[in-house]
Coordinates of N, CA and C in Angstrom, one line a residue:
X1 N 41.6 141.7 7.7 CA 42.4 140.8 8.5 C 41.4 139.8 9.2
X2 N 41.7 138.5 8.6 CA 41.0 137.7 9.4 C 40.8 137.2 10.5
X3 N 42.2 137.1 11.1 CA 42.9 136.4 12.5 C 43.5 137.3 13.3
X4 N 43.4 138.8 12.8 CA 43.9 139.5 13.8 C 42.8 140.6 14.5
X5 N 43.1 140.2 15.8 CA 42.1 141.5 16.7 C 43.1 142.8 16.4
X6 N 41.8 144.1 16.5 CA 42.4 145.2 16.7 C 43.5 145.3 17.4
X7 N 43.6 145.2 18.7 CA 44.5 144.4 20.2 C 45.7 144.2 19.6
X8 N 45.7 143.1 18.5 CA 47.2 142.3 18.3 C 47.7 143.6 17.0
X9 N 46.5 143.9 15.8 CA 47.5 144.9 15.0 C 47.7 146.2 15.7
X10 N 47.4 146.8 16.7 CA 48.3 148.0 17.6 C 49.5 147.5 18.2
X11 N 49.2 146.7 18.7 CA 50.8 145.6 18.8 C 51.6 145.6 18.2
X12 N 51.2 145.0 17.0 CA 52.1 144.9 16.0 C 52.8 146.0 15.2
X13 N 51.9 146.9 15.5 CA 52.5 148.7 14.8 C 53.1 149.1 15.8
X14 N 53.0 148.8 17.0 CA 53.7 149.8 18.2 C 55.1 149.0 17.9
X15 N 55.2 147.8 17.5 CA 56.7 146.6 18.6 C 57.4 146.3 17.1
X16 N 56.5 146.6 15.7 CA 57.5 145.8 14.5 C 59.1 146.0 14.2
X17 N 58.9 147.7 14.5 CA 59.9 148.3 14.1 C 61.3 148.0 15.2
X18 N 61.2 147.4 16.5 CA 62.6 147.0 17.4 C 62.2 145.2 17.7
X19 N 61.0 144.7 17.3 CA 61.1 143.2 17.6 C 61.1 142.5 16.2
X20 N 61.3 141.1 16.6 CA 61.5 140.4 14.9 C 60.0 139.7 14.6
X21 N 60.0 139.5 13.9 CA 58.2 139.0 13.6 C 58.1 137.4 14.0
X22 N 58.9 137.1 14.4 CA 58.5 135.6 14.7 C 58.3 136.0 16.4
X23 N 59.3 136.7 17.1 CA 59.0 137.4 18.6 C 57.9 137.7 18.6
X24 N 57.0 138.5 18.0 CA 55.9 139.3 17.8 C 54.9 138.2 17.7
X25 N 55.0 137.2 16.7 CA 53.9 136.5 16.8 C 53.8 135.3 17.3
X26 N 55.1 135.2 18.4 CA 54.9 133.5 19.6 C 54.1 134.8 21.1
X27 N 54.3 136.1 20.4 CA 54.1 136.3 21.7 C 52.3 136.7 21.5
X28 N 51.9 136.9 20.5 CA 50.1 136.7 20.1 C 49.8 135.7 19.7
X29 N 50.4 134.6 20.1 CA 50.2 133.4 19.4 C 49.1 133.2 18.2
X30 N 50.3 134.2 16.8 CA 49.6 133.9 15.4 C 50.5 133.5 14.6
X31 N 50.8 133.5 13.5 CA 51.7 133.0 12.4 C 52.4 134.8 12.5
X32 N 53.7 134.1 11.7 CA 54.5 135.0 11.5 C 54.1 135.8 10.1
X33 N 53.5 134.9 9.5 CA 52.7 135.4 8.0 C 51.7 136.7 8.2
X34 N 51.3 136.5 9.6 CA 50.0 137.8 9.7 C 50.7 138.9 10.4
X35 N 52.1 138.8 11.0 CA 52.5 140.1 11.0 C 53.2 140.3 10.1
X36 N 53.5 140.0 9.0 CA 53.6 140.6 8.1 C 53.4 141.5 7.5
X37 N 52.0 140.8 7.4 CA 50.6 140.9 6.6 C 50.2 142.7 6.7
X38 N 50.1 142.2 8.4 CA 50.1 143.7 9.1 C 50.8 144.5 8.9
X39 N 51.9 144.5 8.8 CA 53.5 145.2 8.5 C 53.0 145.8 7.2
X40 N 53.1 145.1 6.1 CA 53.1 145.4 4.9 C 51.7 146.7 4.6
X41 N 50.9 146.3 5.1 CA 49.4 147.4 5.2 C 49.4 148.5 5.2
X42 N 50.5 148.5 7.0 CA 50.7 150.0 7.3 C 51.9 150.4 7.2
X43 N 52.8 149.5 6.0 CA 53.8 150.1 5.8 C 55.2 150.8 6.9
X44 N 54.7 149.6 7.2 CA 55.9 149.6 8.3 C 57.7 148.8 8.4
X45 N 58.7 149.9 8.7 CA 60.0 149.3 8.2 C 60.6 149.2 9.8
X46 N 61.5 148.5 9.8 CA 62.5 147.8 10.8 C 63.3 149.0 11.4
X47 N 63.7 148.6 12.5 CA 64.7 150.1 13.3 C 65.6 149.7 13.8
X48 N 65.8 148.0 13.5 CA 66.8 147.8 14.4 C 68.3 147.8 14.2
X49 N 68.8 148.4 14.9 CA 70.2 148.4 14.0 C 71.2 147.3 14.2
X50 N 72.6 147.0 13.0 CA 72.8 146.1 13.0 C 73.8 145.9 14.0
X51 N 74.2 144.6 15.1 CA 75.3 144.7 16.0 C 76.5 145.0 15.4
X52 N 77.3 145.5 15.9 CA 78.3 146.2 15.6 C 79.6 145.4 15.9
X53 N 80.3 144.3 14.8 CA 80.9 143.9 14.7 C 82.7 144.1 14.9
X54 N 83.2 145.2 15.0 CA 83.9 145.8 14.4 C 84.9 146.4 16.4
X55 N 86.5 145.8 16.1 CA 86.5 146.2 17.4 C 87.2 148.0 17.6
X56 N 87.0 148.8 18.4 CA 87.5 150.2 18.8 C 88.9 149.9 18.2
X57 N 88.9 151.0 17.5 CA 90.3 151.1 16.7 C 91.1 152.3 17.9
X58 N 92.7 152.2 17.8 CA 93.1 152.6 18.7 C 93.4 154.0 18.3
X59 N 93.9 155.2 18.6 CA 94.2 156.4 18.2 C 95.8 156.8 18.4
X60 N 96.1 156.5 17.1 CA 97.3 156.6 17.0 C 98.2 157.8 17.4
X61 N 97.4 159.0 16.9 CA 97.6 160.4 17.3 C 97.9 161.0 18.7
X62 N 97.2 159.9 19.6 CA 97.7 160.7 21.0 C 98.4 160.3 21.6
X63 N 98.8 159.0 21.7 CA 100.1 158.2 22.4 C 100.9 157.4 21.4
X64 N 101.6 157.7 20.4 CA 102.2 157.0 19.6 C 103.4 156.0 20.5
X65 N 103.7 156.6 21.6 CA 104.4 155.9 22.0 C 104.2 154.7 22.7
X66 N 103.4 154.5 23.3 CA 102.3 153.3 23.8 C 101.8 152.5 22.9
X67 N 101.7 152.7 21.5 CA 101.4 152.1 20.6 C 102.2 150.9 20.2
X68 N 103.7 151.1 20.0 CA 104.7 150.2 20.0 C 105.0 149.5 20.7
X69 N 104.8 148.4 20.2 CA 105.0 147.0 21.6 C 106.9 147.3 22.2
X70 N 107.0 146.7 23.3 CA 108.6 146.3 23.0 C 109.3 145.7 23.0
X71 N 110.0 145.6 22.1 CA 111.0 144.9 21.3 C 111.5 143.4 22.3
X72 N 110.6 141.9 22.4 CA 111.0 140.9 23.4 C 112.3 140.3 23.8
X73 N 113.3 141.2 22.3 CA 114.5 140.5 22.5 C 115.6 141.6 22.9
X74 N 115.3 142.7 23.3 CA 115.6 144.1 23.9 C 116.6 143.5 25.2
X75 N 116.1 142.4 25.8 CA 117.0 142.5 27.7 C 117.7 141.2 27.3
X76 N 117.5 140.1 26.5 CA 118.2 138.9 25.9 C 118.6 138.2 24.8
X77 N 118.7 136.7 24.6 CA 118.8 136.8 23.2 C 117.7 135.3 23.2
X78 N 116.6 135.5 22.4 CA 115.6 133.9 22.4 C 116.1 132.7 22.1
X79 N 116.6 132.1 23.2 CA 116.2 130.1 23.0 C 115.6 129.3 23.0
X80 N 115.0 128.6 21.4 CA 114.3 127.8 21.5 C 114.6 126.5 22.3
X81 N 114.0 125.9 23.1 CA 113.8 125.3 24.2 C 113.1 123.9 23.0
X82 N 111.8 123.8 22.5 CA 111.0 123.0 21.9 C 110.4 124.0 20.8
X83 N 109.3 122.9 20.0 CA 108.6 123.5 19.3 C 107.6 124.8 19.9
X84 N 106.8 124.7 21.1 CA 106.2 125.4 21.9 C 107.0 126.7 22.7
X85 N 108.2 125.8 23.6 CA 108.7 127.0 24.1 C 109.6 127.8 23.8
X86 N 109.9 129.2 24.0 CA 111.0 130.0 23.4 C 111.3 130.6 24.9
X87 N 112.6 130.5 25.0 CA 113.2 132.0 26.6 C 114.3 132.2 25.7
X88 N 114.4 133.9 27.1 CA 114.9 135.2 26.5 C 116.2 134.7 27.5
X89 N 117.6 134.5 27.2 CA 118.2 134.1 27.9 C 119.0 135.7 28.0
X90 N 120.1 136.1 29.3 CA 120.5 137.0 29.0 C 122.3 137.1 28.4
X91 N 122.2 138.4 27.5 CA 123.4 138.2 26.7 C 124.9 137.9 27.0
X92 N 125.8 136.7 26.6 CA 126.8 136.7 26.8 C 126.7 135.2 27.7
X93 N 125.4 134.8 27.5 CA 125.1 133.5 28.7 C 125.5 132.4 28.1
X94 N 125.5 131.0 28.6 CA 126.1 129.6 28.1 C 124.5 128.9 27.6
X95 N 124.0 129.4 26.5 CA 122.8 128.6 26.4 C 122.6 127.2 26.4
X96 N 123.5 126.8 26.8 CA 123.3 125.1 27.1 C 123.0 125.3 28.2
X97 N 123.7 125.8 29.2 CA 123.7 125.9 30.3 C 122.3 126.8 31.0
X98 N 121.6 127.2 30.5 CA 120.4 127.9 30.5 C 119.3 127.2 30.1
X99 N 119.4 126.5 29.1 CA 118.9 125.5 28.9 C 118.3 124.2 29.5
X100 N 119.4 123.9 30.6 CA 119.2 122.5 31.5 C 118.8 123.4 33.0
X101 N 119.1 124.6 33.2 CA 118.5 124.8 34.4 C 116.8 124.8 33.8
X102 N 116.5 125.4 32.9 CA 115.2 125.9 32.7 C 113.9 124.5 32.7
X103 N 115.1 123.6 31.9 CA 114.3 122.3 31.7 C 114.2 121.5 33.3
X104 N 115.2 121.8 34.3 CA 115.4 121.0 35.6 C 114.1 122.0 36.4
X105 N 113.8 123.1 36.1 CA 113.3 123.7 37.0 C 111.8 123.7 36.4
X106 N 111.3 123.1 35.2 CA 110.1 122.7 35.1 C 109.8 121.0 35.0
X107 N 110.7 120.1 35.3 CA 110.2 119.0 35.5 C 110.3 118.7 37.3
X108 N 110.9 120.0 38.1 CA 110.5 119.9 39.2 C 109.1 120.4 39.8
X109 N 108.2 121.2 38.8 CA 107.1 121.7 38.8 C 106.4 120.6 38.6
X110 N 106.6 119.7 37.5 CA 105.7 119.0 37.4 C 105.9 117.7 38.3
X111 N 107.2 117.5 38.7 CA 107.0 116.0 39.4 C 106.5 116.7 41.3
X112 N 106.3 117.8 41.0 CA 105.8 118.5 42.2 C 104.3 118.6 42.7
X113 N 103.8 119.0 41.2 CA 102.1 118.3 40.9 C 102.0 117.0 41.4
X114 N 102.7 115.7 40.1 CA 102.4 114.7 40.6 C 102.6 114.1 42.1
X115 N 103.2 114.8 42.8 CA 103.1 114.5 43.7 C 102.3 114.6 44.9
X116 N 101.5 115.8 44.4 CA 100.8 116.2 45.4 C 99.5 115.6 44.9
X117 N 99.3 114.9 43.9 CA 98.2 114.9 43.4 C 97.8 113.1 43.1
X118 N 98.9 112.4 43.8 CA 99.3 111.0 44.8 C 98.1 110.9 46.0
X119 N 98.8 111.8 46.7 CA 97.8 112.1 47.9 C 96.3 111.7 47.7

C-alpha cells in the first residue's frame, strides 16, 4: 500500500463493513480506489442491511372486524355535487334541495374568507 498509513487501514477494517467507501475515504482524505484496495486484501464484506421498504402488514387474524372499512353509503344516499365533490345526503331527501343548501353554505365560507381577507 502506497498511500495508506497503518492508522487509515485499521480504519478501514474496523468501519468498511457499516460505512460506504466514499464516507470512509472523504473522511481519510484518500481515493475511494484505496479503500477498496484495502477491502479487497483483507477480504472484507459489507453489513449493512438493506432499508426496509415494505409497509407493516396488518393481522387479519385478530380483529377481523376492524379490518372492514364502513360501508360510506350505510347512513345516506351519495350526491354528486361536481367532479370533485360527492355528499351523503340522507334517505328519502329532495336532492335538489340538498343540493342548493350545500352549495349556499359553501359559497358563504368562501365569500366569508374573502372578506376577511379585504381587511
Amino acid at each position: 500500500m502506497a498511500n495508506v498509513t497503518e492508522e487509515q487501514k485499521n480504519y478501514i477494517i474496523r468501519f468498511y463493513g457499516v460505512m460506504t467507501a466514499e464516507f470512509i475515504a472523504r473522511q481519510l482524505s484518500i481515493t475511494r480506489e484505496l479503500v477498496y484496495q484495502v477491502a479487497e486484501e483483507n477480504d472484507l464484506r459489507k453489513r449493512i442491511k438493506p432499508v426496509s421498504t415494505s409497509k407493516p402488514k396488518a393481522d387479519l387474524s385478530s380483529n377481523e372486524q376492524d379490518c372492514i372499512p364502513p360501508d360510506p353509503n350505510s347512513g345516506g344516499v351519495p350526491l354528486v355535487i361536481d367532479q370533485r365533490t360527492t355528499i351523503i345526503i340522507p334517505r328519502g331527501a329532495d336532492p335538489e334541495e340538498r343540493r342548493k343548501k350545500f352549495l349556499r353554505r359553501i359559497n358563504q365560507v368562501v365569500s366569508a374568507r374573502d372578506t376577511s381577507m379585504n381587511y
